[in-house]
Short mmCIF file of C-alpha atoms in Angstrom, two decimals:
data_model
loop_
_atom_site.label_atom_id
_atom_site.label_comp_id
_atom_site.label_asym_id
_atom_site.label_seq_id
_atom_site.Cartn_x
_atom_site.Cartn_y
_atom_site.Cartn_z
CA MET A 143 -5.10 -43.26 -13.88
CA PRO A 144 -4.04 -40.19 -11.87
CA ARG A 145 -5.54 -36.94 -13.03
CA GLN A 146 -4.69 -33.43 -11.91
CA SER A 147 -7.32 -31.03 -10.63
CA GLY A 148 -6.98 -28.68 -13.63
CA MET A 149 -7.73 -31.52 -16.05
CA ALA A 150 -10.60 -33.08 -14.11
CA ASP A 151 -13.26 -31.21 -16.17
CA ARG A 152 -12.04 -32.51 -19.56
CA GLU A 153 -13.81 -35.18 -21.53
CA PRO A 154 -12.51 -38.77 -21.44
CA CYS A 155 -10.11 -39.64 -24.16
CA PRO A 156 -12.26 -41.22 -26.89
CA TRP A 157 -14.68 -38.29 -26.82
CA ARG A 158 -12.00 -35.68 -26.28
CA ILE A 159 -10.99 -35.83 -29.96
CA VAL A 160 -14.50 -34.95 -31.13
CA ASP A 161 -14.74 -32.21 -28.52
CA ASP A 162 -11.44 -30.64 -29.51
CA VAL A 163 -12.21 -30.82 -33.22
CA GLY A 164 -15.57 -29.10 -32.77
CA GLY A 165 -14.19 -26.45 -30.42
CA ALA A 166 -11.26 -25.68 -32.73
CA PHE A 167 -13.56 -25.44 -35.77
CA CYS A 168 -15.87 -22.99 -33.99
CA MET A 169 -12.94 -20.93 -32.78
CA GLY A 170 -11.43 -20.75 -36.26
CA ASN A 171 -14.76 -19.79 -37.81
CA ILE A 172 -15.43 -17.02 -35.31
CA GLY A 173 -11.91 -15.60 -35.36
CA GLY A 174 -11.62 -15.96 -39.14
CA GLY A 175 -15.01 -14.35 -39.64
CA ILE A 176 -14.03 -11.27 -37.64
CA TRP A 177 -10.62 -11.02 -39.30
CA HIS A 178 -11.79 -11.46 -42.87
CA ALA A 179 -14.82 -9.22 -42.36
CA ILE A 180 -12.54 -6.32 -41.48
CA LYS A 181 -10.05 -7.22 -44.20
CA GLY A 182 -12.76 -7.62 -46.87
CA ALA A 183 -14.34 -4.27 -45.98
CA ARG A 184 -10.99 -2.52 -46.27
CA MET A 185 -10.11 -4.14 -49.59
CA ALA A 186 -13.53 -3.61 -51.19
CA PRO A 187 -14.19 -0.47 -53.27
CA ALA A 188 -16.26 2.38 -51.93
CA GLY A 189 -19.98 1.66 -51.96
CA ALA A 190 -19.52 -2.11 -51.86
CA ARG A 191 -17.76 -2.56 -48.55
CA LEU A 192 -20.57 -4.58 -46.94
CA ALA A 193 -20.80 -6.94 -49.90
CA GLY A 194 -17.01 -7.33 -50.02
CA SER A 195 -16.88 -8.05 -46.31
CA LEU A 196 -19.59 -10.75 -46.54
CA SER A 197 -18.00 -12.40 -49.57
CA SER A 198 -14.60 -12.48 -47.87
CA VAL A 199 -16.11 -14.06 -44.75
CA GLN A 200 -17.92 -16.70 -46.81
CA ALA A 201 -14.80 -17.57 -48.75
CA ARG A 202 -12.09 -17.57 -46.09
CA ALA A 203 -13.64 -18.11 -42.63
CA PRO A 204 -14.54 -21.81 -43.21
CA VAL A 205 -11.02 -22.46 -44.50
CA LEU A 206 -9.46 -21.08 -41.34
CA GLY A 207 -11.98 -23.03 -39.25
CA GLY A 208 -10.97 -26.24 -41.07
CA GLN A 209 -7.29 -25.58 -40.39
CA PHE A 210 -8.02 -25.08 -36.72
CA ALA A 211 -10.06 -28.28 -36.69
CA VAL A 212 -7.18 -30.26 -38.21
CA TRP A 213 -4.79 -28.86 -35.63
CA GLY A 214 -7.19 -29.59 -32.76
CA GLY A 215 -7.92 -33.13 -33.94
CA LEU A 216 -4.24 -33.99 -34.36
CA PHE A 217 -3.43 -32.49 -30.99
CA ALA A 218 -6.20 -34.50 -29.31
CA CYS A 219 -5.00 -37.72 -30.95
CA CYS A 220 -1.45 -37.15 -29.70
CA ASP A 221 -2.74 -36.26 -26.26
CA CYS A 222 -4.86 -39.41 -26.01
CA SER A 223 -1.98 -41.56 -27.25
CA LEU A 224 0.40 -40.13 -24.63
CA THR A 225 -2.23 -40.60 -21.94
CA ALA A 226 -2.60 -44.27 -22.88
CA ILE A 227 1.18 -44.79 -23.00
CA ARG A 228 2.13 -42.92 -19.80
CA GLN A 229 -1.02 -43.89 -17.88
CA LYS A 230 -1.37 -40.41 -16.39
CA GLU A 231 -2.51 -36.94 -17.35
CA ASP A 232 -0.26 -33.99 -16.65
CA PRO A 233 0.94 -30.84 -18.48
CA TRP A 234 3.73 -32.80 -20.16
CA ASN A 235 1.18 -34.58 -22.32
CA SER A 236 -0.07 -31.28 -23.70
CA ILE A 237 3.43 -29.90 -24.25
CA ILE A 238 4.63 -32.97 -26.12
CA SER A 239 1.39 -33.12 -28.10
CA GLY A 240 1.77 -29.49 -29.17
CA ALA A 241 5.32 -30.10 -30.34
CA ALA A 242 4.29 -33.25 -32.20
CA THR A 243 1.33 -31.51 -33.83
CA GLY A 244 3.44 -28.62 -35.05
CA GLY A 245 6.07 -30.96 -36.42
CA VAL A 246 3.58 -33.20 -38.25
CA LEU A 247 1.76 -30.27 -39.86
CA ALA A 248 5.06 -28.82 -41.14
CA ALA A 249 6.48 -32.15 -42.32
CA ARG A 250 5.94 -31.31 -46.01
CA ALA A 251 8.23 -28.25 -45.73
CA GLY A 252 11.34 -30.21 -44.75
CA PRO A 253 13.14 -31.27 -41.57
CA ARG A 254 14.27 -27.75 -40.66
CA ALA A 255 10.76 -26.30 -40.88
CA MET A 256 9.44 -29.35 -39.06
CA ALA A 257 11.86 -28.85 -36.16
CA SER A 258 11.13 -25.13 -35.87
CA ALA A 259 7.36 -25.71 -35.96
CA ALA A 260 7.69 -28.41 -33.31
CA ALA A 261 9.69 -26.06 -31.06
CA VAL A 262 7.15 -23.27 -31.50
CA GLY A 263 4.25 -25.62 -30.73
CA GLY A 264 5.94 -26.99 -27.62
CA ILE A 265 6.80 -23.52 -26.30
CA LEU A 266 3.28 -22.20 -26.92
CA LEU A 267 1.68 -25.15 -25.15
CA ALA A 268 4.15 -24.81 -22.26
CA LEU A 269 3.17 -21.14 -21.84
CA ILE A 270 -0.52 -21.99 -21.99
CA GLU A 271 -0.20 -24.79 -19.43
CA GLY A 272 1.93 -22.61 -17.13
CA MET A 273 -0.60 -19.78 -17.20
CA GLY A 274 -3.41 -22.25 -16.56
CA ILE A 275 -1.65 -23.68 -13.52
CA MET A 276 -0.88 -20.20 -12.22
CA PHE A 277 -4.48 -19.01 -12.52
CA THR A 278 -5.72 -22.24 -10.93
CA LYS A 279 -3.48 -21.72 -7.91
CA MET A 280 -4.44 -18.05 -7.64
CA THR A 281 -8.18 -18.73 -7.73
CA ALA A 282 -8.13 -21.88 -5.59
CA PRO A 283 -9.42 -21.47 -1.99
CA PRO A 284 -6.80 -21.89 0.75
CA ALA A 285 -6.48 -25.22 2.48
CA PRO A 286 -7.89 -25.52 6.05
CA ASP A 287 -4.43 -26.08 7.54
CA ASP A 288 -3.04 -22.98 5.82
CA LEU A 289 -6.01 -20.92 6.99
CA LEU A 290 -5.51 -21.99 10.61
CA ALA A 291 -1.79 -21.26 10.38
CA ARG A 292 -2.46 -17.76 9.01
CA GLN A 293 -4.95 -17.04 11.79
CA ALA A 294 -2.45 -18.21 14.40
CA MET A 295 0.27 -15.94 12.97
CA ASP A 296 -1.99 -12.92 12.33
CA PRO A 297 -2.48 -10.82 15.49
CA THR A 298 -5.49 -9.05 13.96
CA ALA A 299 -7.36 -12.30 13.30
CA PRO A 300 -10.56 -12.77 15.37
CA PRO A 301 -10.23 -15.18 18.31
CA THR A 302 -11.62 -18.68 17.99
CA ALA A 303 -12.43 -19.04 21.72
CA GLY A 304 -14.34 -16.82 24.15
CA GLY A 305 -12.97 -14.78 27.02
CA LEU A 306 -10.37 -12.07 27.44
CA PHE A 307 -7.50 -14.57 27.54
CA PRO A 308 -8.80 -17.66 25.70
CA SER A 309 -5.51 -19.52 26.02
CA ILE A 310 -5.52 -19.29 29.85
CA GLY A 311 -7.05 -22.18 31.69
CA GLY A 312 -7.34 -24.48 28.72
CA PRO A 313 -5.94 -27.98 28.61
CA GLY A 314 -2.19 -27.91 28.32
CA SER A 315 -2.01 -24.10 28.61
CA THR A 316 -0.06 -22.02 31.11
CA ASN A 317 -1.09 -18.83 32.87
CA PRO A 318 1.42 -16.07 32.11
CA PHE A 319 0.19 -14.05 35.13
CA ALA A 320 0.72 -16.81 37.67
CA THR A 321 3.44 -16.13 40.29
CA ALA A 322 5.97 -18.68 41.34
CA PRO A 323 5.43 -20.32 44.80
CA PRO A 324 7.65 -19.08 47.64
CA SER A 325 10.96 -20.83 47.96
CA THR A 326 11.40 -23.29 50.87
CA LEU A 327 15.12 -23.85 50.44
CA SER A 328 17.40 -23.88 53.46
CA GLU A 329 20.42 -21.62 53.90
CA SER A 330 22.81 -24.40 52.98
CA GLU A 331 20.97 -24.93 49.70
CA VAL A 332 20.85 -21.22 48.89
CA PHE A 333 24.55 -20.67 49.75
CA PRO A 334 26.28 -23.98 49.03
CA GLY A 335 29.79 -24.41 50.46
CA SER A 336 29.62 -21.44 52.84
CA ASP A 337 30.14 -21.85 56.64
CA THR A 338 28.63 -18.48 57.47
CA THR A 339 26.65 -18.44 60.73
CA PHE A 340 24.29 -15.73 61.77
CA SER A 341 24.46 -14.32 65.28
CA THR A 342 21.40 -14.55 67.52
CA GLU A 343 22.54 -12.10 70.20
CA SER A 344 20.29 -9.31 71.27
CA SER A 345 20.56 -5.78 70.04
CA SER A 346 21.63 -4.51 73.49
CA SER A 347 24.82 -6.55 73.51
CA THR A 348 25.54 -5.33 70.06
CA ARG A 349 25.22 -1.73 71.18
CA GLU A 350 27.54 -2.32 74.17
CA ALA A 351 30.16 -3.93 72.01
CA SER A 352 30.02 -1.17 69.42
CA SER A 353 30.08 1.79 71.87
CA GLY A 354 33.69 1.17 72.94
CA TRP A 355 35.12 3.47 70.31
CA TRP A 356 33.56 6.60 71.88
CA PRO A 357 36.21 8.35 74.05
CA PHE A 358 33.74 9.73 76.57
CA SER A 359 32.04 6.84 78.19
CA SER A 360 28.83 7.05 80.10
CA GLU A 361 30.58 6.31 83.45
CA GLY A 362 32.95 9.27 83.03
CA SER A 363 30.09 11.59 82.37
CA GLN A 364 28.25 10.41 85.51
CA SER A 365 31.37 10.93 87.72
CA ALA A 366 31.82 14.35 86.33
#
């Protein structure tokens, strides 16, 4: 069955129940021991605070550990049942299992308390699963394609090929400093539709034709 990366390190389903029960019992014992040690020391009279703290831990910490174990075992049973029914493991299994566990544990208090406990359990498990997915994505290494794309977009990234211009001369690359070849187009192609002709007369004839506007010609000056 498909399994997400965040759930790949969990135990398979038959052994997951035992694992969750043991982990929940240890968690309840440790947390209950700390809580009731402080509470017992505060409630004990002066001079007997240590004895009051130890007696409170001995009396109440195993009870809290047992409650945690019941919750963890019921949650693991619901999770394994949903995994067998849906044939996949995803965060929805945990969310539904948390809601079902809260509702079953509060069933003796009535339908209203059962519904509120189920809603609280589902919301808490949704928050836990969301935070787990977020931390998994934050701590996961980037994919190779994303890393190459970031290096291509980052101008400060070190080059992956040698040379001053590594992209010049490679296969399929173009040289940005290459100049275009000289044009060999004819005049008719450069100026389409124009009948302009260029004169090939010498410069002397041009001077003679253009000197007619001067009132004092060279012959008059010689006769004078």
